[in-house]
mmCIF file of C-alpha atoms in Angstrom:
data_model
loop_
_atom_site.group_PDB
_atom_site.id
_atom_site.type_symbol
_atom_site.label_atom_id
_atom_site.label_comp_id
_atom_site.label_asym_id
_atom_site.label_seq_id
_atom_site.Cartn_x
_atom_site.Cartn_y
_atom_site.Cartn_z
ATOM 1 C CA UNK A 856 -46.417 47.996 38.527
ATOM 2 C CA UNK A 857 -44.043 49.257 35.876
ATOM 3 C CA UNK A 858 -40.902 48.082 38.336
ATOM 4 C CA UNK A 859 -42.300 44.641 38.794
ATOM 5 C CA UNK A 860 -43.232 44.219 34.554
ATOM 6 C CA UNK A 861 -39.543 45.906 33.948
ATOM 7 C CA UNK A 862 -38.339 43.324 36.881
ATOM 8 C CA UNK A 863 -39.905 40.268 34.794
ATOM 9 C CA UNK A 864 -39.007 41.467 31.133
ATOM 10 C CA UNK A 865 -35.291 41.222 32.279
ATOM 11 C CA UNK A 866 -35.821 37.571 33.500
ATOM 12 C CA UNK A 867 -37.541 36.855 30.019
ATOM 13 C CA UNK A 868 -35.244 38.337 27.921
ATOM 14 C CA UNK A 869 -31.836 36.412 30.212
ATOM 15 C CA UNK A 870 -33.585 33.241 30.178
ATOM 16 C CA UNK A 871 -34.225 33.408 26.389
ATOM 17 C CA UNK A 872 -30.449 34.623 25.238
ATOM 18 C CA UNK A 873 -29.076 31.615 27.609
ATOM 19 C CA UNK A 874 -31.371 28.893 26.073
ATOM 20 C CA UNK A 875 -30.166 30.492 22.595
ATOM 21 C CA UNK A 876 -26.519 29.650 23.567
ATOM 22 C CA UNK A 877 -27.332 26.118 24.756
ATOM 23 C CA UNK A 878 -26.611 23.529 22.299
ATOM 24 C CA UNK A 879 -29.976 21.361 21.955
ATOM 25 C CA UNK A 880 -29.957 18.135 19.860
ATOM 26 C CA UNK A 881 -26.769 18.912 18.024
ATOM 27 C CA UNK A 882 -26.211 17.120 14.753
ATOM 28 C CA UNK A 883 -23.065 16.179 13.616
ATOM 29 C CA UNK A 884 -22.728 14.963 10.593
ATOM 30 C CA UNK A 885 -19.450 13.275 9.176
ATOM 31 C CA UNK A 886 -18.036 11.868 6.061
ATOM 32 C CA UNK A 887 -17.137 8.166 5.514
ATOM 33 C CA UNK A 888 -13.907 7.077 4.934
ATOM 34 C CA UNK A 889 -12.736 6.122 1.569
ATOM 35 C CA UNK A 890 -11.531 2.916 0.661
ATOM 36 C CA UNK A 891 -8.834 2.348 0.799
ATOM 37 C CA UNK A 892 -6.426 -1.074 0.225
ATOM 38 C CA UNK A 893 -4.795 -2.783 3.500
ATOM 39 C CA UNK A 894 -1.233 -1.957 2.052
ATOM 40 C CA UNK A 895 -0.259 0.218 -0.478
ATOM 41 C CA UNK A 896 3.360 -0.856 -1.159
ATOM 42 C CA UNK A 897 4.718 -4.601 -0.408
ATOM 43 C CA UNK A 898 7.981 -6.052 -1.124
ATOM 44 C CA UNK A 899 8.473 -9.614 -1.873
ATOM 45 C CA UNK A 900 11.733 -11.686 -2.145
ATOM 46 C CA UNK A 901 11.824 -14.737 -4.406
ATOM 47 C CA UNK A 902 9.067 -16.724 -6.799
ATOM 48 C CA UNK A 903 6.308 -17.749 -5.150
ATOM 49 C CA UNK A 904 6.108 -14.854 -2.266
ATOM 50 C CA UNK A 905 2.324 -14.125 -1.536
ATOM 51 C CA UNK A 906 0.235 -12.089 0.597
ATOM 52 C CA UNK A 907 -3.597 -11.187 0.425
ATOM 53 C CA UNK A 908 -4.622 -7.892 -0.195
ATOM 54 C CA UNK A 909 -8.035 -6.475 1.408
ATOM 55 C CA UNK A 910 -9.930 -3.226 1.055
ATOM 56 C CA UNK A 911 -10.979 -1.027 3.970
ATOM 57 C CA UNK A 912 -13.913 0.991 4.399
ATOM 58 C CA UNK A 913 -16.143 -0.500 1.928
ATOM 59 C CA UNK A 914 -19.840 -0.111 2.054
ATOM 60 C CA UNK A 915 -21.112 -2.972 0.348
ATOM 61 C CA UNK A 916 -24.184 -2.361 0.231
ATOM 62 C CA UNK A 917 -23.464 0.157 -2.518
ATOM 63 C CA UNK A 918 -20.992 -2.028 -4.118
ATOM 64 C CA UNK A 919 -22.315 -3.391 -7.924
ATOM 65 C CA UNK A 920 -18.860 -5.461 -8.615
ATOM 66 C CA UNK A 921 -14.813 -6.071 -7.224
ATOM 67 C CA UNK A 922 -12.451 -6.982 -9.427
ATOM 68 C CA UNK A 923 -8.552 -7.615 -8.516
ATOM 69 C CA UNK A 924 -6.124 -7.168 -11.388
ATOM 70 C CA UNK A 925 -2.454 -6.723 -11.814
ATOM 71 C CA UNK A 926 -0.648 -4.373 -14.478
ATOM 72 C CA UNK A 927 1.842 -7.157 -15.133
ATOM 73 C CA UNK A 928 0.915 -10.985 -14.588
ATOM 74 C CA UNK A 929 5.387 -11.865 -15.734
ATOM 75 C CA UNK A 930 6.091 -9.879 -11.759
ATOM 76 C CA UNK A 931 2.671 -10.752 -10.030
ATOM 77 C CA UNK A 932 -0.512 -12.672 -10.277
ATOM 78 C CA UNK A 933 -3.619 -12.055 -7.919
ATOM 79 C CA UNK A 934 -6.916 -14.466 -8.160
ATOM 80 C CA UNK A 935 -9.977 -11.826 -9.179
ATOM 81 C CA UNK A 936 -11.956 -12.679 -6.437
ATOM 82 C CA UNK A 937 -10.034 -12.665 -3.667
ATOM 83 C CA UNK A 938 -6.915 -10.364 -3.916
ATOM 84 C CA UNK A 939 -4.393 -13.193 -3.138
ATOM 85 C CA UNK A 940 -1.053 -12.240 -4.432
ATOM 86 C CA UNK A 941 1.677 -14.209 -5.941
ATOM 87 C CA UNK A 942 4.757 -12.929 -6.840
ATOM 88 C CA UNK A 943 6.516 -14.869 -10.564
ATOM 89 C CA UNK A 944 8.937 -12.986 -11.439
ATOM 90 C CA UNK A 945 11.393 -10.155 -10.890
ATOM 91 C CA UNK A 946 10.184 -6.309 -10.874
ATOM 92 C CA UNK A 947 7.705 -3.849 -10.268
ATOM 93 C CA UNK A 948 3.551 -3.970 -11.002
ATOM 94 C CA UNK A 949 0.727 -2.945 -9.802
ATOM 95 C CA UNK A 950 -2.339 -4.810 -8.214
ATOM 96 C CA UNK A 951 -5.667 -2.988 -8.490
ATOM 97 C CA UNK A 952 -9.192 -3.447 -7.344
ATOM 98 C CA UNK A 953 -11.588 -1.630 -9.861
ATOM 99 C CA UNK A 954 -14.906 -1.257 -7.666
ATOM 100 C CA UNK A 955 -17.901 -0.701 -9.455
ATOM 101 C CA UNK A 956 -20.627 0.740 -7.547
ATOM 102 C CA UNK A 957 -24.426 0.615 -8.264
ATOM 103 C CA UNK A 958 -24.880 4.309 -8.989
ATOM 104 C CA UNK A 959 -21.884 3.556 -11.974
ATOM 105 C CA UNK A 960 -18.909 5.403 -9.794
ATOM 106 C CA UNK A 961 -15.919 3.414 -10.284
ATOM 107 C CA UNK A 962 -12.718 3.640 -8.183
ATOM 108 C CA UNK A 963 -9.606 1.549 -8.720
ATOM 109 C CA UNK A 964 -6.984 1.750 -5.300
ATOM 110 C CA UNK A 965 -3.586 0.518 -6.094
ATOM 111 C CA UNK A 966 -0.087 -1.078 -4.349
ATOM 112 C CA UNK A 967 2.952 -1.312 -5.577
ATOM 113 C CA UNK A 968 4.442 -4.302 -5.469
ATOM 114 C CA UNK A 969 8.258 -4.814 -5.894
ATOM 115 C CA UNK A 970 9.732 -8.346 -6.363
ATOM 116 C CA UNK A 971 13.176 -9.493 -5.791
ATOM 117 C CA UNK A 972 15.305 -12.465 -6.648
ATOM 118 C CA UNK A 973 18.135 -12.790 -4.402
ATOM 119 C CA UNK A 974 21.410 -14.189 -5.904
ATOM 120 C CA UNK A 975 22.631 -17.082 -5.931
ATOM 121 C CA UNK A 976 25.823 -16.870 -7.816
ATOM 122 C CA UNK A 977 28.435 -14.263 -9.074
ATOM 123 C CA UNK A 978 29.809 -14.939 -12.127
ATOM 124 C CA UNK A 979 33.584 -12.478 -12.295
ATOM 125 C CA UNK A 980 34.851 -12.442 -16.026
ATOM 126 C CA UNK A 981 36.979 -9.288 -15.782
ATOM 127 C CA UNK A 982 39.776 -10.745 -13.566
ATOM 128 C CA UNK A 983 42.791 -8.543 -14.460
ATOM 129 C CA UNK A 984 46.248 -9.291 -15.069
ATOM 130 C CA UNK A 985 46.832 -13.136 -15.430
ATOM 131 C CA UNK A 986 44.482 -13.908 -12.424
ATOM 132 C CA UNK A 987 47.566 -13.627 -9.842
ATOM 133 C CA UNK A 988 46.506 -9.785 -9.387
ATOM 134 C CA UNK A 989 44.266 -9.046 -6.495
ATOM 135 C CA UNK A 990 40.943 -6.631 -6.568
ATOM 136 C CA UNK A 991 38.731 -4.961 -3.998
ATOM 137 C CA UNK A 992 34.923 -5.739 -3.564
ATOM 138 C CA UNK A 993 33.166 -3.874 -1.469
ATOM 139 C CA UNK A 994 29.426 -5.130 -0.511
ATOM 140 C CA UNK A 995 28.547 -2.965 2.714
ATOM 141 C CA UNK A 996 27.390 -5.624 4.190
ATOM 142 C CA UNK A 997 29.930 -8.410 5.546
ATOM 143 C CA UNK A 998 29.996 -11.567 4.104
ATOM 144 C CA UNK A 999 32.593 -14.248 3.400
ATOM 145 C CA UNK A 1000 33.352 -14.728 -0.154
ATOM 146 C CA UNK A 1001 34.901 -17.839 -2.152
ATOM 147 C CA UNK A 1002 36.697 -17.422 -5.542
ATOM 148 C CA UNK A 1003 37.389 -20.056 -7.319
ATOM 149 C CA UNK A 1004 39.740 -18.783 -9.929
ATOM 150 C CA UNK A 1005 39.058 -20.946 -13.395
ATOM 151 C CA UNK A 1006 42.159 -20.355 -15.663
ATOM 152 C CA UNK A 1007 42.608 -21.678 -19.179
ATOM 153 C CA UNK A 1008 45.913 -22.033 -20.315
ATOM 154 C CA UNK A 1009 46.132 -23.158 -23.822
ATOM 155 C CA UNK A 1010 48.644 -26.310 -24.828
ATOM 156 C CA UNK A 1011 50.759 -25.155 -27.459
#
């Protein structure tokens, strides 16, 4: 009798230290994502460029107010509401989103926007000599130049 108890103990206890190692009804719990703005850095060439910024990961449910602002409205302007950018001038701003949620957290992503103006003329003022000397320009990038030399001689 004490064979076939010792016998069924040892099942018992192997059973029980397997089912102990099985995983039953795991819960995994992860984090949301942050939001976060579609871009984070955009560069625009010439007045009038635009683009429309959007935010990621955003639970609105939670969400008490969005506002879309720009650190300087002479480079960039963006419509409050909607996060439609417009470039106006030459430089670098930023355009924010300052989210207000309902619990009074607020978080404000950013991009950097750069604008550029591309030239249209080059003025040279420094020609040396009498303006029959020659001079080197270097661009690194080829491109065909015309001079047109403007020389003032004065009737004496």
């Amino acid at each position: 009798m004490k064979k076939w108890m010792q016998k069924w103990m040892g099942i018992l206890l192997a059973v029980l230290l397997f089912t102990s190692v099985i995983p039953v009804n795991e819960i995994i719990t992860q984090a949301a994502a942050a939001p976060s703005l579609s871009v984070t850095t955009k560069a625009l060439t010439g007045i009038g460029s635009a683009f429309t910024l959007t935010i990621k990961n955003l639970d609105k449910t939670k969400v008490k107010s969005k506002v879309w602002y720009t650190t300087n409205k002479s480079i960039v302007t963006v419509d409050s509401k909607t996060g439609y950018v417009t470039s106006t001038g030459k430089g670098t701003a930023y355009i924010k989103c300052k989210i207000t949620y309902k619990d009074g957290t607020i978080l404000r992503p950013a991009c950097k926007v750069t604008v550029q103006i591309k030239a249209t003329a080059i003025d040279i003022t420094n020609i040396p000599g009498d303006g029959t000397d020659y001079f080197v320009m270097t661009t690194g990038i080829p491109l065909i130049l015309t001079v047109f030399l403007h020389l003032v001689i004065p009737v004496i």
